[in-house]
Amino acid sequence: MAFGRRSPGSSRHPPALTIVTALLFAFLSSAAAAASSSTDAMHNNNWAVLVCTSRFWFNYRHMANTLSLYRTVKRLGIPDERIILMLADDMACNPRNSYPAQVFNNENHQLNLYGDNVEVDYRGYEVTVENFLRVLTGRHESAVPRSKRLLSDEGSHILLYMTGHGGDEFLKFQDSEELQSHDLADAVKQMKEKHRFKELLIMVDTCQAATLFSQLQSPGVLAIGSSMKGENSYSHHLDSDIGVSVVDRFTYYTLAFFEKLNMYSNASLNSLFTSYNPSMLMSTAYYRMDLYERPLNEVPVTNFFGSVMKTLHTDSAYTGFLAAHDYETPLSVGDNLDDHFMLKDRATPRRSNIEKEAQLTPHGWTEVLLEQLEGKNTDTVVMYGLGAMGILLALSTWLSM
Amino acid sequence: MAEIAGDEAPTPPPPPPISGEVSRDPYTSTPASTGSNKPPLRTTKPGVKRLILTASVLLSFLVGLPFLLKSTEIHRSPLPSDAITALAHRLHSTPPSFPCGLHAVFLRSVPDRSDASLTRRLEQSISAQLHLLPATSTAGNVSVSVTVESAGGCSSSSSNVGSGWQCGTVTSADLVIGDEVFDELLHSALGSGRWDGSMVYTVVVVETDDAEGMRVVVGKHRHAWVVGKADEVKAVSVIGKVFAKYFMNGGIEEGEAGIGKGEFMPVGSDGNVVLSFSLLNADPSDWVYDWDFEKIGERMLNPVVEALRPIVEINIESQVLYHTPKSSFSYFDDKLGGNVLSMGDIPFFVNSNEWHLDTSISATGRSKVLQFVVYIPSARECPLYLQLPDGGLSKTNAFISPMWGGVLIWNPPDCSLGSKRTHGTWKKMSSQELTETLEIFIGQLRQLFGLKPSYLSQDMDVPTKFVVSEKGFTEWELDLLYRHHACSNLLSCLTTLESLSSLVCSLPRMIVMDEIGRQVELSLEAANLAQGNATLGISDSSAGNICNKSQGIG
């Protein structure tokens, strides 16, 4: 059983910086007291930011980790428009992939993670520390499209999942740069100041993962890492067919927990966090909850991993609006609007013909014929009709000769 | 000179002549030296010349030092931190609130001698009544004035909150013309309901010999009227309740979900909102519906867009989608004759995997998108009804999700036929159905902004009627929205400026560009202006959008 200890709390700041940050927090707390709307905000949407920071074929498992979590989060209800997926390399179309366009997280190859509806927002070399921090803080160039922005508000719960190679207080991006723990803490502080989240859950699956969130100070943040300082995180198993390890242990056991759930279930975060077994993980899954007010056994996992929509019934329409708004064009069912239809691209000639046809009032024998046509065997009726026409034609030709 | 034994010891220069004006060249005065190149060492102490040289160099360096420091200084545009702190202090001590006025007019049929004491008494009792009722956060002081008009004369209370009421323009005989027309008559009599920039709300008490009891009608401008036989105490309590409950709070009780909470102001940080209307065909193999949104919908929504312009800039888009099943389960109920969805299934109704609603091109990164969805069920699940917790069916089949938008389930008319005749045909929603749908959308838009969709199910002890506005919102509701929006904007603006100023102060070596300094000053000016206007009660300025700039910096 993994045990959750309180954060070590050891400050590595020099004293002067401590004083400055203390003053800053005095300021911020007074500012926060004024703008009390942030604490009153209702939870009304969930976001997920899933980041894979390693490239190269031998880091296949990090991509599979991220895609597995993407699939889980989508299955539990978070839509693509609220997921930011950052993949540093393309394993599915890698020339060394003997299963092209397929990514697996298990050697039984039962689940293709790259199957359908995978929307990658930041791909390849776009996954940099700068872009990651921009996504978190929301400072983009004005031309950046909405699908690449984290458009959360003060009622959002955000799940931030990071996987790759990491170390003591850093996470390596693309084998060329690093994200340090104080950068992450700074970004989270900015997010909190700008009311970009109500609650934040950080999951990190790297070596010495717990050091990455050791500098966090903002309230409302919950963090779990796959290993503590000095420990490595290990991969789960090697797929001899593909030739590399396909999933990490922490993510594997996380997925095993979620495969049993669906979007209606209310398993608590506490059950997730206590489900990690250090002997199976070969590392200690460490979580810090000192910045989080709610007790973990009362928080359902769908608060972060699933979708939630608070709904209110609309009792009545704004009746009388129609009467108050007098408009002069008469209500028509479709005739004179057909012209407009013709002008627009959407209208097809077939449709307008059908409309016109629907208005033909059938008389007498046409009624009988239509009934026959829409009845049982249209084919035989048509055959009979053609046959009769053929006979009539032959008859008239013979008569005219 | 012992240490240079071996060298030809240069003879020491002869002592300078006593006249001292010409110093004899040591080389020429020592013919004994054979071409020595070394300058002879001086024997005298360095004099004033060296001192002057050294001092001048040092002085020039000291003089030039400030220029050196200035040229290598980090460019920091000065931020008005003191002014920001002063503004913060002002806003914390007196939270922003808009003072309003309440003007009560009594039209008496009894030819009573109306005098100043009566008006003063009424004014005091109304003020006392208002103090008893719960106060709103955004409304400041309310100044009360009373006018009593009767056959004998017309007298106003001494307070200056006159709303331009001229005695004799409206009498109780005008009530027969109908509520809407009477509303317009009062509007023309009262003017726009402003006095010195702040809002004045008028309640007219018309005394008639109506045996049915009192009746209250709330108009669509800034006034309401009470009709009936009234004793003073009842009239005063009704006036107080109408003012506090509706004009100040929009009909939302304490603790109810509505305006005043942060999640009911769906405005993007650049002041834009995109209303995205989507028609969803769940299974096109059954039937395909289309609608004429451009003509009918946009025309009906134009007045609403215009009415909300001071608060938010609205863009409207519409689309039709196909193959969009829902993701929650409905079951067939024999008694009710259709498929039902309970309220517990509603949060899972929106199938985000298949409903690609967020396709707006015009929505920029910082604007907010509200989705309004019409869901047409497939033949299998049709007709689809929403079942309320009490077991009854919903009349509107619609629900909203705050800050996201609203959904309406529309059962097509040939749903109950159950035949396969309509296999895959293209149909269009008729104008009548579309306009009915739009009425529900207007109700949902009102709900998203924190108001009630309509006041049909209100329970007040006196029968109350609300005049419906063609703009979707009455003027007093717009005032309410404006006040809340301006107050929350002002507070968030202040928070951003404060945190920016503290951040800059805490990082002494951070570059601050001129542009930032300019933006901060503009924001601060706008914030001060807004705060000043709020104290005076003026709500016509563009203070609602001041925070765009500061959000841009932040």
PDB file of C-alpha atoms in Angstrom, chain A residues 91-212:
ATOM      1  CA  MET A  91       5.495   6.675 -32.927  1.00  0.00           C
ATOM      2  CA  ALA A  92       2.605   5.514 -35.048  1.00  0.00           C
ATOM      3  CA  CYS A  93       4.262   6.546 -38.275  1.00  0.00           C
ATOM      4  CA  ASN A  94       7.817   5.933 -37.203  1.00  0.00           C
ATOM      5  CA  PRO A  95       9.740   3.894 -39.810  1.00  0.00           C
ATOM      6  CA  ARG A  96      10.766   1.452 -37.097  1.00  0.00           C
ATOM      7  CA  ASN A  97       7.177   0.645 -36.222  1.00  0.00           C
ATOM      8  CA  SER A  98       6.315  -2.759 -37.574  1.00  0.00           C
ATOM      9  CA  TYR A  99       2.641  -2.001 -36.984  1.00  0.00           C
ATOM     10  CA  PRO A 100       2.243   1.209 -38.908  1.00  0.00           C
ATOM     11  CA  ALA A 101      -0.392   3.672 -37.663  1.00  0.00           C
ATOM     12  CA  GLN A 102      -0.911   1.638 -34.538  1.00  0.00           C
ATOM     13  CA  VAL A 103       0.269   2.294 -31.014  1.00  0.00           C
ATOM     14  CA  PHE A 104      -0.184  -0.332 -28.330  1.00  0.00           C
ATOM     15  CA  ASN A 105       0.202  -0.224 -24.589  1.00  0.00           C
ATOM     16  CA  ASN A 106       0.194  -3.956 -24.033  1.00  0.00           C
ATOM     17  CA  GLU A 107       1.995  -6.842 -25.665  1.00  0.00           C
ATOM     18  CA  ASN A 108      -1.311  -8.557 -26.344  1.00  0.00           C
ATOM     19  CA  HIS A 109      -1.964  -5.791 -28.891  1.00  0.00           C
ATOM     20  CA  GLN A 110      -5.618  -5.768 -28.014  1.00  0.00           C
ATOM     21  CA  LEU A 111      -6.087  -2.053 -27.925  1.00  0.00           C
ATOM     22  CA  ASN A 112      -4.920   0.276 -30.657  1.00  0.00           C
ATOM     23  CA  LEU A 113      -4.495   3.628 -28.983  1.00  0.00           C
ATOM     24  CA  TYR A 114      -4.063   5.495 -32.235  1.00  0.00           C
ATOM     25  CA  GLY A 115      -7.263   4.110 -33.725  1.00  0.00           C
ATOM     26  CA  ASP A 116      -9.746   6.833 -34.347  1.00  0.00           C
ATOM     27  CA  ASN A 117     -10.523  10.307 -33.200  1.00  0.00           C
ATOM     28  CA  VAL A 118      -7.072  11.152 -31.912  1.00  0.00           C
ATOM     29  CA  GLU A 119      -6.602  14.902 -32.046  1.00  0.00           C
ATOM     30  CA  VAL A 120      -3.052  15.941 -31.305  1.00  0.00           C
ATOM     31  CA  ASP A 121      -2.769  19.655 -30.559  1.00  0.00           C
ATOM     32  CA  TYR A 122       0.970  20.075 -30.247  1.00  0.00           C
ATOM     33  CA  ARG A 123       3.074  17.628 -32.195  1.00  0.00           C
ATOM     34  CA  GLY A 124       6.752  17.000 -32.705  1.00  0.00           C
ATOM     35  CA  TYR A 125       8.970  19.993 -32.231  1.00  0.00           C
ATOM     36  CA  GLU A 126       6.098  22.154 -31.073  1.00  0.00           C
ATOM     37  CA  VAL A 127       6.329  20.473 -27.700  1.00  0.00           C
ATOM     38  CA  THR A 128       8.751  22.823 -25.976  1.00  0.00           C
ATOM     39  CA  VAL A 129       9.004  24.224 -22.499  1.00  0.00           C
ATOM     40  CA  GLU A 130       7.953  27.610 -23.822  1.00  0.00           C
ATOM     41  CA  ASN A 131       4.812  26.293 -25.487  1.00  0.00           C
ATOM     42  CA  PHE A 132       3.972  24.244 -22.435  1.00  0.00           C
ATOM     43  CA  LEU A 133       4.220  27.267 -20.167  1.00  0.00           C
ATOM     44  CA  ARG A 134       2.248  29.308 -22.671  1.00  0.00           C
ATOM     45  CA  VAL A 135      -0.510  26.743 -22.628  1.00  0.00           C
ATOM     46  CA  LEU A 136      -0.648  26.798 -18.856  1.00  0.00           C
ATOM     47  CA  THR A 137      -0.571  30.559 -18.436  1.00  0.00           C
ATOM     48  CA  GLY A 138      -2.677  31.354 -21.478  1.00  0.00           C
ATOM     49  CA  ARG A 139      -0.298  33.855 -22.994  1.00  0.00           C
ATOM     50  CA  HIS A 140      -0.325  33.146 -26.694  1.00  0.00           C
ATOM     51  CA  GLU A 141       0.185  35.106 -29.856  1.00  0.00           C
ATOM     52  CA  SER A 142      -3.120  36.350 -31.099  1.00  0.00           C
ATOM     53  CA  ALA A 143      -3.041  34.042 -34.107  1.00  0.00           C
ATOM     54  CA  VAL A 144      -2.919  30.827 -32.080  1.00  0.00           C
ATOM     55  CA  PRO A 145      -6.159  28.900 -32.750  1.00  0.00           C
ATOM     56  CA  ARG A 146      -8.609  28.047 -30.011  1.00  0.00           C
ATOM     57  CA  SER A 147      -7.858  24.352 -30.211  1.00  0.00           C
ATOM     58  CA  LYS A 148      -4.326  25.026 -28.974  1.00  0.00           C
ATOM     59  CA  ARG A 149      -5.360  27.125 -26.018  1.00  0.00           C
ATOM     60  CA  LEU A 150      -6.310  26.150 -22.517  1.00  0.00           C
ATOM     61  CA  LEU A 151      -9.551  28.076 -22.294  1.00  0.00           C
ATOM     62  CA  SER A 152     -10.321  27.260 -18.716  1.00  0.00           C
ATOM     63  CA  ASP A 153     -12.055  29.598 -16.312  1.00  0.00           C
ATOM     64  CA  GLU A 154     -12.463  29.870 -12.598  1.00  0.00           C
ATOM     65  CA  GLY A 155     -14.842  26.937 -12.463  1.00  0.00           C
ATOM     66  CA  SER A 156     -12.540  24.479 -14.209  1.00  0.00           C
ATOM     67  CA  HIS A 157     -10.843  21.428 -12.820  1.00  0.00           C
ATOM     68  CA  ILE A 158      -7.662  20.693 -14.739  1.00  0.00           C
ATOM     69  CA  LEU A 159      -5.834  17.377 -15.004  1.00  0.00           C
ATOM     70  CA  LEU A 160      -2.172  17.844 -15.893  1.00  0.00           C
ATOM     71  CA  TYR A 161      -0.359  14.642 -16.815  1.00  0.00           C
ATOM     72  CA  MET A 162       3.326  14.680 -17.696  1.00  0.00           C
ATOM     73  CA  THR A 163       5.493  11.762 -18.658  1.00  0.00           C
ATOM     74  CA  GLY A 164       8.992  11.411 -19.955  1.00  0.00           C
ATOM     75  CA  HIS A 165      12.463  11.447 -18.490  1.00  0.00           C
ATOM     76  CA  GLY A 166      12.944  13.441 -15.355  1.00  0.00           C
ATOM     77  CA  GLY A 167      15.261  13.903 -12.472  1.00  0.00           C
ATOM     78  CA  ASP A 168      15.729  15.840  -9.305  1.00  0.00           C
ATOM     79  CA  GLU A 169      13.578  18.945  -9.740  1.00  0.00           C
ATOM     80  CA  PHE A 170      13.436  18.818 -13.518  1.00  0.00           C
ATOM     81  CA  LEU A 171      11.677  17.243 -16.459  1.00  0.00           C
ATOM     82  CA  LYS A 172      13.481  16.805 -19.739  1.00  0.00           C
ATOM     83  CA  PHE A 173      11.837  18.073 -22.917  1.00  0.00           C
ATOM     84  CA  GLN A 174      12.851  16.636 -26.294  1.00  0.00           C
ATOM     85  CA  ASP A 175      16.320  15.746 -25.030  1.00  0.00           C
ATOM     86  CA  SER A 176      17.345  19.367 -25.413  1.00  0.00           C
ATOM     87  CA  GLU A 177      15.805  21.460 -22.662  1.00  0.00           C
ATOM     88  CA  GLU A 178      14.439  21.146 -19.175  1.00  0.00           C
ATOM     89  CA  LEU A 179      11.431  22.268 -17.216  1.00  0.00           C
ATOM     90  CA  GLN A 180      12.417  23.026 -13.676  1.00  0.00           C
ATOM     91  CA  SER A 181      10.209  22.591 -10.679  1.00  0.00           C
ATOM     92  CA  HIS A 182      10.208  26.279  -9.867  1.00  0.00           C
ATOM     93  CA  ASP A 183       9.129  27.084 -13.444  1.00  0.00           C
ATOM     94  CA  LEU A 184       6.176  24.810 -12.971  1.00  0.00           C
ATOM     95  CA  ALA A 185       5.393  26.314  -9.578  1.00  0.00           C
ATOM     96  CA  ASP A 186       5.604  29.791 -11.076  1.00  0.00           C
ATOM     97  CA  ALA A 187       3.264  28.886 -13.909  1.00  0.00           C
ATOM     98  CA  VAL A 188       0.758  27.387 -11.482  1.00  0.00           C
ATOM     99  CA  LYS A 189       0.952  30.512  -9.352  1.00  0.00           C
ATOM    100  CA  GLN A 190       0.192  32.664 -12.383  1.00  0.00           C
ATOM    101  CA  MET A 191      -2.709  30.418 -13.296  1.00  0.00           C
ATOM    102  CA  LYS A 192      -4.102  30.749  -9.818  1.00  0.00           C
ATOM    103  CA  GLU A 193      -3.790  34.513  -9.889  1.00  0.00           C
ATOM    104  CA  LYS A 194      -5.622  34.747 -13.161  1.00  0.00           C
ATOM    105  CA  HIS A 195      -8.331  32.375 -11.945  1.00  0.00           C
ATOM    106  CA  ARG A 196      -7.622  29.812 -14.592  1.00  0.00           C
ATOM    107  CA  PHE A 197      -8.570  26.865 -12.484  1.00  0.00           C
ATOM    108  CA  LYS A 198     -10.607  25.928  -9.466  1.00  0.00           C
ATOM    109  CA  GLU A 199      -8.663  22.745  -8.727  1.00  0.00           C
ATOM    110  CA  LEU A 200      -5.631  21.221 -10.386  1.00  0.00           C
ATOM    111  CA  LEU A 201      -4.465  17.603 -10.312  1.00  0.00           C
ATOM    112  CA  ILE A 202      -0.881  17.010 -11.437  1.00  0.00           C
ATOM    113  CA  MET A 203       0.203  13.459 -12.286  1.00  0.00           C
ATOM    114  CA  VAL A 204       3.820  12.896 -13.147  1.00  0.00           C
ATOM    115  CA  ASP A 205       5.253   9.615 -14.400  1.00  0.00           C
ATOM    116  CA  THR A 206       9.028  10.056 -14.587  1.00  0.00           C
ATOM    117  CA  CYS A 207      12.032   9.171 -12.488  1.00  0.00           C
ATOM    118  CA  GLN A 208      12.099  11.113  -9.197  1.00  0.00           C
ATOM    119  CA  ALA A 209       8.714  12.503 -10.104  1.00  0.00           C
ATOM    120  CA  ALA A 210       7.791  13.840  -6.694  1.00  0.00           C
ATOM    121  CA  THR A 211      10.552  16.436  -6.846  1.00  0.00           C
ATOM    122  CA  LEU A 212       8.890  18.166  -9.784  1.00  0.00           C
TER     123      LEU A 212
END
